[in-house]
Amino acid sequence: MRLFVSEGAPGCLPVLAAAGRARGRAELLISTVGPEDCVVPFLTRPKVPVLQLDSGNYLFSTSAICRYFFLLSGWEQDDLTNQWLEWEATELQPALSAALYYLVVQGKKGEDVLGSVRRALTYIDHSLSRQNCPFLAGETESLADIVLWGALYPLLQDPAYLPEELSALHSWFQTLSTQEPCQRAAETVLKQQGVLALRPYLQKQPQPSSPEGRAVTNEPEEEELATLSEEEIAMAVTAWENGLESLPPLRPQQNPVLPVTGERNVLITSALPYVNNVPHLGNIIGCVLSADVFARYSRLRQWNTLYLCGTDEYGTATETKAMEEGLTPQEICDKYHIIHADIYRWFNISFDTFGRTTTPQQTKITQDIFQRLLTRGFVLQDTVEQLRCERCARFLADRFVEGVCPFCGYEEARGDQCDKCGKLINAVELKKPQCKVCRSCPVVQSTHHLFLDLPKLEKRLEEWLGRTLPGSDWTPNARFITRSWLRDGLKPRCITRDLKWGTPVPLEGFEDKVFYVWFDATIGYLSITANYTDQWERWWKNPEQVDLYQFMAKDNVPFHGIVFPCSALGAEDNYTLVSHLIATEYLNYEDGKFSKSRGVGVFGDMAQDTGIPADIWRFYLLYIRPEGQDSAFSWTDLLLKNNSELLNNLGNFINRAGMFVSKFFGGYVPEMVLTPDDQRLLAHVTLELQRYHQLLEKVRIRDALRSILTISRHGNQYIQVNEPWKRIKGSEADRQRAGTVTGLAVNIAALLSVMLQPYMPTVSATIQAQLQLPPPACSILLTNFLCTLPAGHQIGTVSPLFQKLENDQIESLRQRFGGGQLEETFDLKAKTSPKPAVIETVTTAGPQQIQALMDEVTKQGNIVRELKAQKADKNQVAAEVAKLLDLKKQLAVAEGKPPEAPKGKKKK
Amino acid sequence: MAAAAELSLLEKSLGLSKGNKYSAQGERQTPVLQTNNGPSLTGLTTIAAHLVKQANKEYLLGSTAEEKAIVQQWLEYRVTQIDGHSSKNDIHTLLKDLNSYLEDKVYLTGYNFTLADILLYYGLHRFIIRKLRHTEVGN
């Protein structure tokens, strides 16, 4: 037999490893062909590796070739191995080929590459650790290990792409990589050039369609009903029957909230928004809203919780804004602090305190930390070349210089950081610098400055990270960014600036200077706490008893993961350091970025004028929370999610449950006699509730929201199948059944109201008022589903929770907030340019939008089919069909196809 | 749930009496079979091969090493190529390739009818039907 290979074809790795591992008896000839040679006569597209058998048959599938070698040695495959191979072909390969293409052909790095395969890697890791075996299909190595190892090796051999928290995957990968056949295959294919050896092959391949679109959607994924053991069901029933009895007493509310020895003390911070900007939706989901969900959840768990935030007020930007508006910096801060506080109040953010950084406490604590660093020798003094704008007669703060990024060549890099490659920049290193205010070219002048000696603190930092990271809930991007900073080596960072509006530097010769905001902004958390309580040190100098969760967008990770910890470690004052650093990716607006200057996007203060309630905003932002990868706000999607998930799923269920109690049982919860089916439902709801807890404990906010919607979906199905509205008119037994179903449903509604509290506090309170849920049950969420509305409980008046969003309403909002601009500019281009590629982008919507619509179409199609199968009422069917047709039309428009004429109707 | 229907059909044609229940997972609606003893099985071809073994009809998975590998290759082809693509061009290429492969063969492995023939038939049948009928609501 003859094996055809090609330089850098990834499939050669597993094939060669399998050939070496299984040592087939037959002789193997190897021929090298070009990446575009068609070896297999019947395949239109080129494919390597290919094995030509002595019979003349071809094996063109990598797994099938590997399998053949194993079969020749007499090793048969069991179900589990088959399952792994099928998963590899259908799930892993699409994600992996996208990642390799990004990395090798497009030169992308970091999260851009890892993002597409993370889910698959995590899946392998979980499977390995769950079954507690060293290999994929059991105690011994199998075909599955070789095939998956070979597929993954090119990527994972670079430690940067093997996340260290996936420890089971880690050790599995190491075990295989050290085996001789695998080692030899790796050397032959990668030739010690690492992943770049794949370039000659991959660059000839078409770009794989990215699997990203689907990872972003939050569609119900595991609708599958898990199988339950008798024991699980019995436990769920017992917990249910114990009811309100099992609720612990409510913690009395404290003011101020202080840590309590022996309790879980959770300190939560949200990144401090910069005072002179009105936050946009991306800022809101990135930190304050995400942290709010966690804080509310933490309180529902009865953990002792303090959630704080405030405005970051010092710095050049404030000075400039003050000049523009003809006010003093202090007046600017006062004005904008109120604007911020109002926005967050409208969004229902549950801060225990919302402070500011321009306070005497800030000066006191910052100067204290500085003095301690100075006496311990962690502060350097040096002369710095700095950019000075002669026309504006001042030294330019970093963010007031723009130019070309010295690392990646991005044209609009800011003086402190490049938005494109994310690297931190020293302003003088910018190419073609410009003063952002007057656009003249600044000159370099030297001045004295103070530096934090980060290299000297690096070792302590690494030790601390080594203790903190394993087993913590740092998000993968936070780990990645921190690790890559350490890998590049830390450099001294300047901590002073030639400004007036800042914390004064308490050192002779530096009277005209202030601390640079990134040195003292993170100290703001401490000073804001100090303004909240004079016992602030019980939170901030108490690392043994306090669990610190810090929320931010990923650009803030270096300051919270590296710089502040270095300052705090160097100060040697037993500071509480971050235990869980929770960073989001970015949220885009429709197809582009939010931009205040271009008037694109929704900003915090405008959200209130849309007529859409705060809770709907919260829901949608959390539903698309950029968790794991960037996501985009889309008006169409907002409409779809409101109308499908909130109105038709959640709202519909809760309203029906309540209405049945009112209409059929006079507002009193009926007696419930649970059948085995009901008990299974209890257990399923309990399981989903536990999943919700597991996810939120890991701060997977977006994923946990899915659990709520899944329970509501179970609830709707339960009502649909049992039809209490029919049974109530039937025999005594039927009436009793209607009672049980109604009672169980309304209790599920009560549970949902509590689970919903972190996400939609107002809606949650409305449901609880409608159901008259007893107070302790409103404020505590256990891990079991309890009967909180026992038979005889009287509920209040039930009314609908959500309103339908209409197309024209959303369309006018879209026009008001921009996002249409992008299409208009493309339109112009399309008219002048003959390139068809541009025209395509004119009409088509983003892939996520299309995906969302496709999912909707599928879902609606299922509804129609179900109704037809049940031989449902004609009008009802017609109404659902109309919805389906409308969705298909939307989809066609989004895909840029002409809407289909309703054909076939007459023929029928 | 198309995959579940397909597996039920397969059960029937294999002469398995007890009808299994299938659930679907993920957005590709991958079928899942909960087995009585042991963990669940996920994936169309995995479950199909399992059913064949349950019915003691192992010959449907191929008799020699070569045949076994070929059967698995086409099963993989079914779930990655036939189920994976939907554009007209892709379908056209795929049908052309299959046609040219089958020119000198009776079945996919040559002369023996196997599981690969069954699942490819189901897979292709579906979109040949879809092509013939118009986009009628509720299919």
Short mmCIF file of N, CA, C and O in Angstrom, two decimals, chain A residues 327-402:
data_model
loop_
_atom_site.label_atom_id
_atom_site.label_comp_id
_atom_site.label_asym_id
_atom_site.label_seq_id
_atom_site.Cartn_x
_atom_site.Cartn_y
_atom_site.Cartn_z
N LEU A 327 -15.33 74.93 32.92
CA LEU A 327 -15.56 74.66 34.33
C LEU A 327 -14.23 74.26 34.97
O LEU A 327 -13.24 74.04 34.27
N THR A 328 -14.22 74.16 36.31
CA THR A 328 -13.02 73.63 36.94
C THR A 328 -13.09 72.11 36.86
O THR A 328 -14.17 71.55 36.72
N PRO A 329 -11.93 71.43 36.98
CA PRO A 329 -11.97 69.97 36.98
C PRO A 329 -12.91 69.43 38.05
O PRO A 329 -13.66 68.48 37.80
N GLN A 330 -12.92 70.06 39.22
CA GLN A 330 -13.79 69.58 40.29
C GLN A 330 -15.25 69.67 39.86
O GLN A 330 -16.04 68.74 40.07
N GLU A 331 -15.60 70.79 39.22
CA GLU A 331 -16.99 70.95 38.79
C GLU A 331 -17.38 69.90 37.72
O GLU A 331 -18.49 69.37 37.73
N ILE A 332 -16.44 69.64 36.84
CA ILE A 332 -16.67 68.61 35.82
C ILE A 332 -16.95 67.26 36.49
O ILE A 332 -17.89 66.55 36.15
N CYS A 333 -16.10 66.94 37.46
CA CYS A 333 -16.27 65.65 38.14
C CYS A 333 -17.60 65.58 38.86
O CYS A 333 -18.30 64.57 38.80
N ASP A 334 -17.96 66.68 39.54
CA ASP A 334 -19.24 66.70 40.27
C ASP A 334 -20.38 66.45 39.30
O ASP A 334 -21.29 65.66 39.56
N LYS A 335 -20.30 67.13 38.15
CA LYS A 335 -21.37 67.03 37.17
C LYS A 335 -21.49 65.60 36.63
O LYS A 335 -22.57 65.01 36.62
N TYR A 336 -20.36 65.06 36.21
CA TYR A 336 -20.42 63.75 35.57
C TYR A 336 -20.61 62.60 36.55
O TYR A 336 -21.16 61.56 36.20
N HIS A 337 -20.14 62.81 37.77
CA HIS A 337 -20.36 61.76 38.77
C HIS A 337 -21.87 61.51 38.92
O HIS A 337 -22.32 60.37 39.00
N ILE A 338 -22.62 62.60 38.91
CA ILE A 338 -24.08 62.47 39.07
C ILE A 338 -24.69 61.77 37.85
O ILE A 338 -25.56 60.91 37.98
N ILE A 339 -24.18 62.14 36.66
CA ILE A 339 -24.69 61.49 35.44
C ILE A 339 -24.48 59.98 35.52
O ILE A 339 -25.39 59.19 35.27
N HIS A 340 -23.27 59.60 35.92
CA HIS A 340 -22.97 58.16 36.05
C HIS A 340 -23.90 57.51 37.07
O HIS A 340 -24.51 56.49 36.80
N ALA A 341 -23.97 58.12 38.24
CA ALA A 341 -24.77 57.51 39.31
C ALA A 341 -26.21 57.34 38.85
O ALA A 341 -26.85 56.30 39.11
N ASP A 342 -26.74 58.33 38.11
CA ASP A 342 -28.13 58.24 37.63
C ASP A 342 -28.31 57.08 36.66
O ASP A 342 -29.30 56.36 36.72
N ILE A 343 -27.35 56.94 35.76
CA ILE A 343 -27.45 55.85 34.78
C ILE A 343 -27.48 54.50 35.49
O ILE A 343 -28.33 53.65 35.22
N TYR A 344 -26.59 54.32 36.43
CA TYR A 344 -26.52 53.02 37.09
C TYR A 344 -27.76 52.79 37.96
O TYR A 344 -28.22 51.67 38.11
N ARG A 345 -28.30 53.88 38.52
CA ARG A 345 -29.52 53.73 39.29
C ARG A 345 -30.64 53.25 38.36
O ARG A 345 -31.41 52.37 38.71
N TRP A 346 -30.67 53.85 37.16
CA TRP A 346 -31.73 53.45 36.23
C TRP A 346 -31.60 51.98 35.84
O TRP A 346 -32.58 51.26 35.71
N PHE A 347 -30.36 51.53 35.70
CA PHE A 347 -30.13 50.13 35.36
C PHE A 347 -30.28 49.21 36.57
O PHE A 347 -30.03 48.02 36.47
N ASN A 348 -30.63 49.78 37.71
CA ASN A 348 -30.86 48.99 38.89
C ASN A 348 -29.61 48.26 39.40
O ASN A 348 -29.68 47.09 39.78
N ILE A 349 -28.49 48.96 39.38
CA ILE A 349 -27.24 48.35 39.85
C ILE A 349 -27.20 48.48 41.38
O ILE A 349 -27.37 49.58 41.90
N SER A 350 -26.96 47.36 42.04
CA SER A 350 -27.13 47.33 43.50
C SER A 350 -25.83 47.59 44.26
O SER A 350 -25.43 46.79 45.09
N PHE A 351 -25.19 48.73 43.96
CA PHE A 351 -23.97 49.07 44.70
C PHE A 351 -24.29 49.21 46.19
O PHE A 351 -25.33 49.77 46.55
N ASP A 352 -23.37 48.76 47.03
CA ASP A 352 -23.47 49.14 48.43
C ASP A 352 -22.93 50.54 48.59
O ASP A 352 -23.34 51.29 49.46
N THR A 353 -21.97 50.88 47.75
CA THR A 353 -21.50 52.25 47.73
C THR A 353 -20.96 52.58 46.34
O THR A 353 -20.34 51.74 45.70
N PHE A 354 -21.28 53.78 45.87
CA PHE A 354 -20.76 54.25 44.59
C PHE A 354 -20.02 55.55 44.85
O PHE A 354 -20.61 56.60 45.04
N GLY A 355 -18.72 55.46 44.93
CA GLY A 355 -17.92 56.61 45.37
C GLY A 355 -17.19 57.29 44.24
O GLY A 355 -17.60 57.25 43.09
N ARG A 356 -16.09 57.95 44.60
CA ARG A 356 -15.27 58.66 43.61
C ARG A 356 -13.83 58.68 44.08
O ARG A 356 -13.56 58.46 45.25
N THR A 357 -12.94 58.98 43.15
CA THR A 357 -11.52 58.88 43.52
C THR A 357 -10.93 60.21 44.00
O THR A 357 -9.79 60.24 44.45
N THR A 358 -11.66 61.33 43.87
CA THR A 358 -11.09 62.61 44.27
C THR A 358 -11.44 62.92 45.72
O THR A 358 -12.17 63.87 46.01
N THR A 359 -10.91 62.12 46.64
CA THR A 359 -11.23 62.34 48.05
C THR A 359 -9.95 62.35 48.87
O THR A 359 -8.92 61.84 48.42
N PRO A 360 -9.99 62.94 50.06
CA PRO A 360 -8.79 62.94 50.92
C PRO A 360 -8.31 61.52 51.24
O PRO A 360 -7.11 61.27 51.34
N GLN A 361 -9.26 60.58 51.37
CA GLN A 361 -8.87 59.19 51.64
C GLN A 361 -7.98 58.64 50.53
O GLN A 361 -7.03 57.91 50.77
N GLN A 362 -8.32 59.01 49.29
CA GLN A 362 -7.55 58.55 48.14
C GLN A 362 -6.11 59.04 48.27
O GLN A 362 -5.16 58.28 48.09
N THR A 363 -5.95 60.32 48.60
CA THR A 363 -4.61 60.90 48.76
C THR A 363 -3.87 60.16 49.88
O THR A 363 -2.71 59.76 49.72
N LYS A 364 -4.57 59.96 51.00
CA LYS A 364 -3.93 59.36 52.17
C LYS A 364 -3.44 57.93 51.85
O LYS A 364 -2.28 57.58 52.09
N ILE A 365 -4.31 57.12 51.27
CA ILE A 365 -3.95 55.72 51.05
C ILE A 365 -2.91 55.60 49.94
O ILE A 365 -1.94 54.84 50.05
N THR A 366 -3.08 56.38 48.86
CA THR A 366 -2.11 56.32 47.77
C THR A 366 -0.72 56.73 48.26
O THR A 366 0.29 56.07 47.98
N GLN A 367 -0.68 57.82 49.01
CA GLN A 367 0.62 58.29 49.50
C GLN A 367 1.25 57.29 50.47
O GLN A 367 2.46 57.10 50.47
N ASP A 368 0.40 56.65 51.25
CA ASP A 368 0.92 55.65 52.19
C ASP A 368 1.55 54.47 51.43
O ASP A 368 2.66 54.04 51.73
N ILE A 369 0.83 53.98 50.41
CA ILE A 369 1.37 52.86 49.64
C ILE A 369 2.67 53.29 48.96
O ILE A 369 3.67 52.57 48.96
N PHE A 370 2.66 54.51 48.43
CA PHE A 370 3.86 55.01 47.76
C PHE A 370 5.04 55.08 48.74
O PHE A 370 6.15 54.64 48.43
N GLN A 371 4.82 55.64 49.94
CA GLN A 371 5.89 55.76 50.93
C GLN A 371 6.46 54.39 51.27
O GLN A 371 7.67 54.22 51.40
N ARG A 372 5.59 53.43 51.44
CA ARG A 372 6.05 52.08 51.79
C ARG A 372 6.88 51.49 50.66
O ARG A 372 7.90 50.85 50.90
N LEU A 373 6.45 51.74 49.42
CA LEU A 373 7.21 51.24 48.28
C LEU A 373 8.57 51.93 48.21
O LEU A 373 9.59 51.32 47.94
N LEU A 374 8.55 53.24 48.50
CA LEU A 374 9.78 54.03 48.43
C LEU A 374 10.79 53.54 49.47
O LEU A 374 11.95 53.26 49.15
N THR A 375 10.34 53.39 50.74
CA THR A 375 11.28 52.97 51.77
C THR A 375 11.78 51.55 51.54
O THR A 375 12.86 51.19 51.99
N ARG A 376 11.00 50.75 50.85
CA ARG A 376 11.44 49.36 50.59
C ARG A 376 12.23 49.24 49.29
O ARG A 376 12.55 48.14 48.85
N GLY A 377 12.50 50.38 48.69
CA GLY A 377 13.37 50.36 47.51
C GLY A 377 12.73 49.89 46.23
O GLY A 377 13.41 49.39 45.33
N PHE A 378 11.41 50.06 46.12
CA PHE A 378 10.76 49.62 44.88
C PHE A 378 10.42 50.79 43.95
O PHE A 378 9.67 50.64 43.00
N VAL A 379 10.96 51.99 44.29
CA VAL A 379 10.71 53.13 43.43
C VAL A 379 12.03 53.64 42.86
O VAL A 379 13.00 53.81 43.60
N LEU A 380 12.08 53.84 41.56
CA LEU A 380 13.28 54.33 40.90
C LEU A 380 13.04 55.77 40.45
O LEU A 380 11.90 56.18 40.22
N GLN A 381 14.14 56.52 40.33
CA GLN A 381 14.01 57.86 39.79
C GLN A 381 14.79 57.92 38.49
O GLN A 381 15.89 57.37 38.41
N ASP A 382 14.23 58.56 37.50
CA ASP A 382 14.96 58.61 36.23
C ASP A 382 14.52 59.83 35.43
O ASP A 382 13.47 60.42 35.69
N THR A 383 15.36 60.17 34.47
CA THR A 383 14.99 61.24 33.56
C THR A 383 14.27 60.61 32.38
O THR A 383 14.67 59.56 31.90
N VAL A 384 13.22 61.27 31.98
CA VAL A 384 12.43 60.69 30.91
C VAL A 384 12.33 61.66 29.75
O VAL A 384 12.25 62.86 29.92
N GLU A 385 12.40 61.10 28.61
CA GLU A 385 12.08 61.86 27.42
C GLU A 385 10.57 61.87 27.32
O GLU A 385 9.95 60.81 27.33
N GLN A 386 10.00 63.04 27.25
CA GLN A 386 8.54 63.07 27.17
C GLN A 386 8.10 64.00 26.07
O GLN A 386 8.79 64.96 25.74
N LEU A 387 6.95 63.71 25.52
CA LEU A 387 6.44 64.54 24.43
C LEU A 387 5.80 65.79 25.00
O LEU A 387 5.01 65.72 25.94
N ARG A 388 6.20 66.94 24.44
CA ARG A 388 5.62 68.19 24.89
C ARG A 388 5.07 68.90 23.67
O ARG A 388 5.75 69.04 22.64
N CYS A 389 3.83 69.36 23.77
CA CYS A 389 3.26 70.11 22.65
C CYS A 389 3.53 71.58 22.89
O CYS A 389 3.09 72.14 23.89
N GLU A 390 4.31 72.18 22.00
CA GLU A 390 4.68 73.58 22.18
C GLU A 390 3.45 74.47 22.01
O GLU A 390 3.29 75.44 22.71
N ARG A 391 2.59 74.11 21.09
CA ARG A 391 1.44 74.98 20.84
C ARG A 391 0.50 75.00 22.04
O ARG A 391 -0.02 76.04 22.42
N CYS A 392 0.30 73.84 22.66
CA CYS A 392 -0.56 73.79 23.84
C CYS A 392 0.20 74.13 25.12
O CYS A 392 -0.39 74.20 26.19
N ALA A 393 1.52 74.26 25.01
CA ALA A 393 2.38 74.59 26.15
C ALA A 393 2.21 73.63 27.31
O ALA A 393 2.00 74.03 28.45
N ARG A 394 2.27 72.33 27.02
CA ARG A 394 2.24 71.38 28.14
C ARG A 394 2.76 70.00 27.69
O ARG A 394 2.78 69.68 26.49
N PHE A 395 3.18 69.26 28.71
CA PHE A 395 3.55 67.88 28.43
C PHE A 395 2.29 67.11 28.09
O PHE A 395 1.24 67.36 28.69
N LEU A 396 2.41 66.22 27.16
CA LEU A 396 1.22 65.50 26.73
C LEU A 396 1.09 64.18 27.48
O LEU A 396 2.02 63.38 27.51
N ALA A 397 -0.08 64.02 28.08
CA ALA A 397 -0.36 62.72 28.69
C ALA A 397 -0.45 61.69 27.56
O ALA A 397 -0.74 62.04 26.42
N ASP A 398 -0.17 60.45 27.92
CA ASP A 398 -0.08 59.42 26.89
C ASP A 398 -1.30 59.35 25.98
O ASP A 398 -1.19 59.18 24.79
N ARG A 399 -2.47 59.47 26.63
CA ARG A 399 -3.66 59.29 25.82
C ARG A 399 -3.94 60.51 24.94
O ARG A 399 -4.88 60.53 24.17
N PHE A 400 -3.11 61.54 25.08
CA PHE A 400 -3.28 62.71 24.25
C PHE A 400 -2.30 62.77 23.09
O PHE A 400 -2.14 63.79 22.43
N VAL A 401 -1.63 61.68 22.91
CA VAL A 401 -0.79 61.55 21.73
C VAL A 401 -1.35 60.41 20.91
O VAL A 401 -1.77 59.39 21.44
N GLU A 402 -1.36 60.60 19.61
CA GLU A 402 -1.74 59.50 18.73
C GLU A 402 -0.67 59.34 17.67
O GLU A 402 0.03 60.30 17.33
#
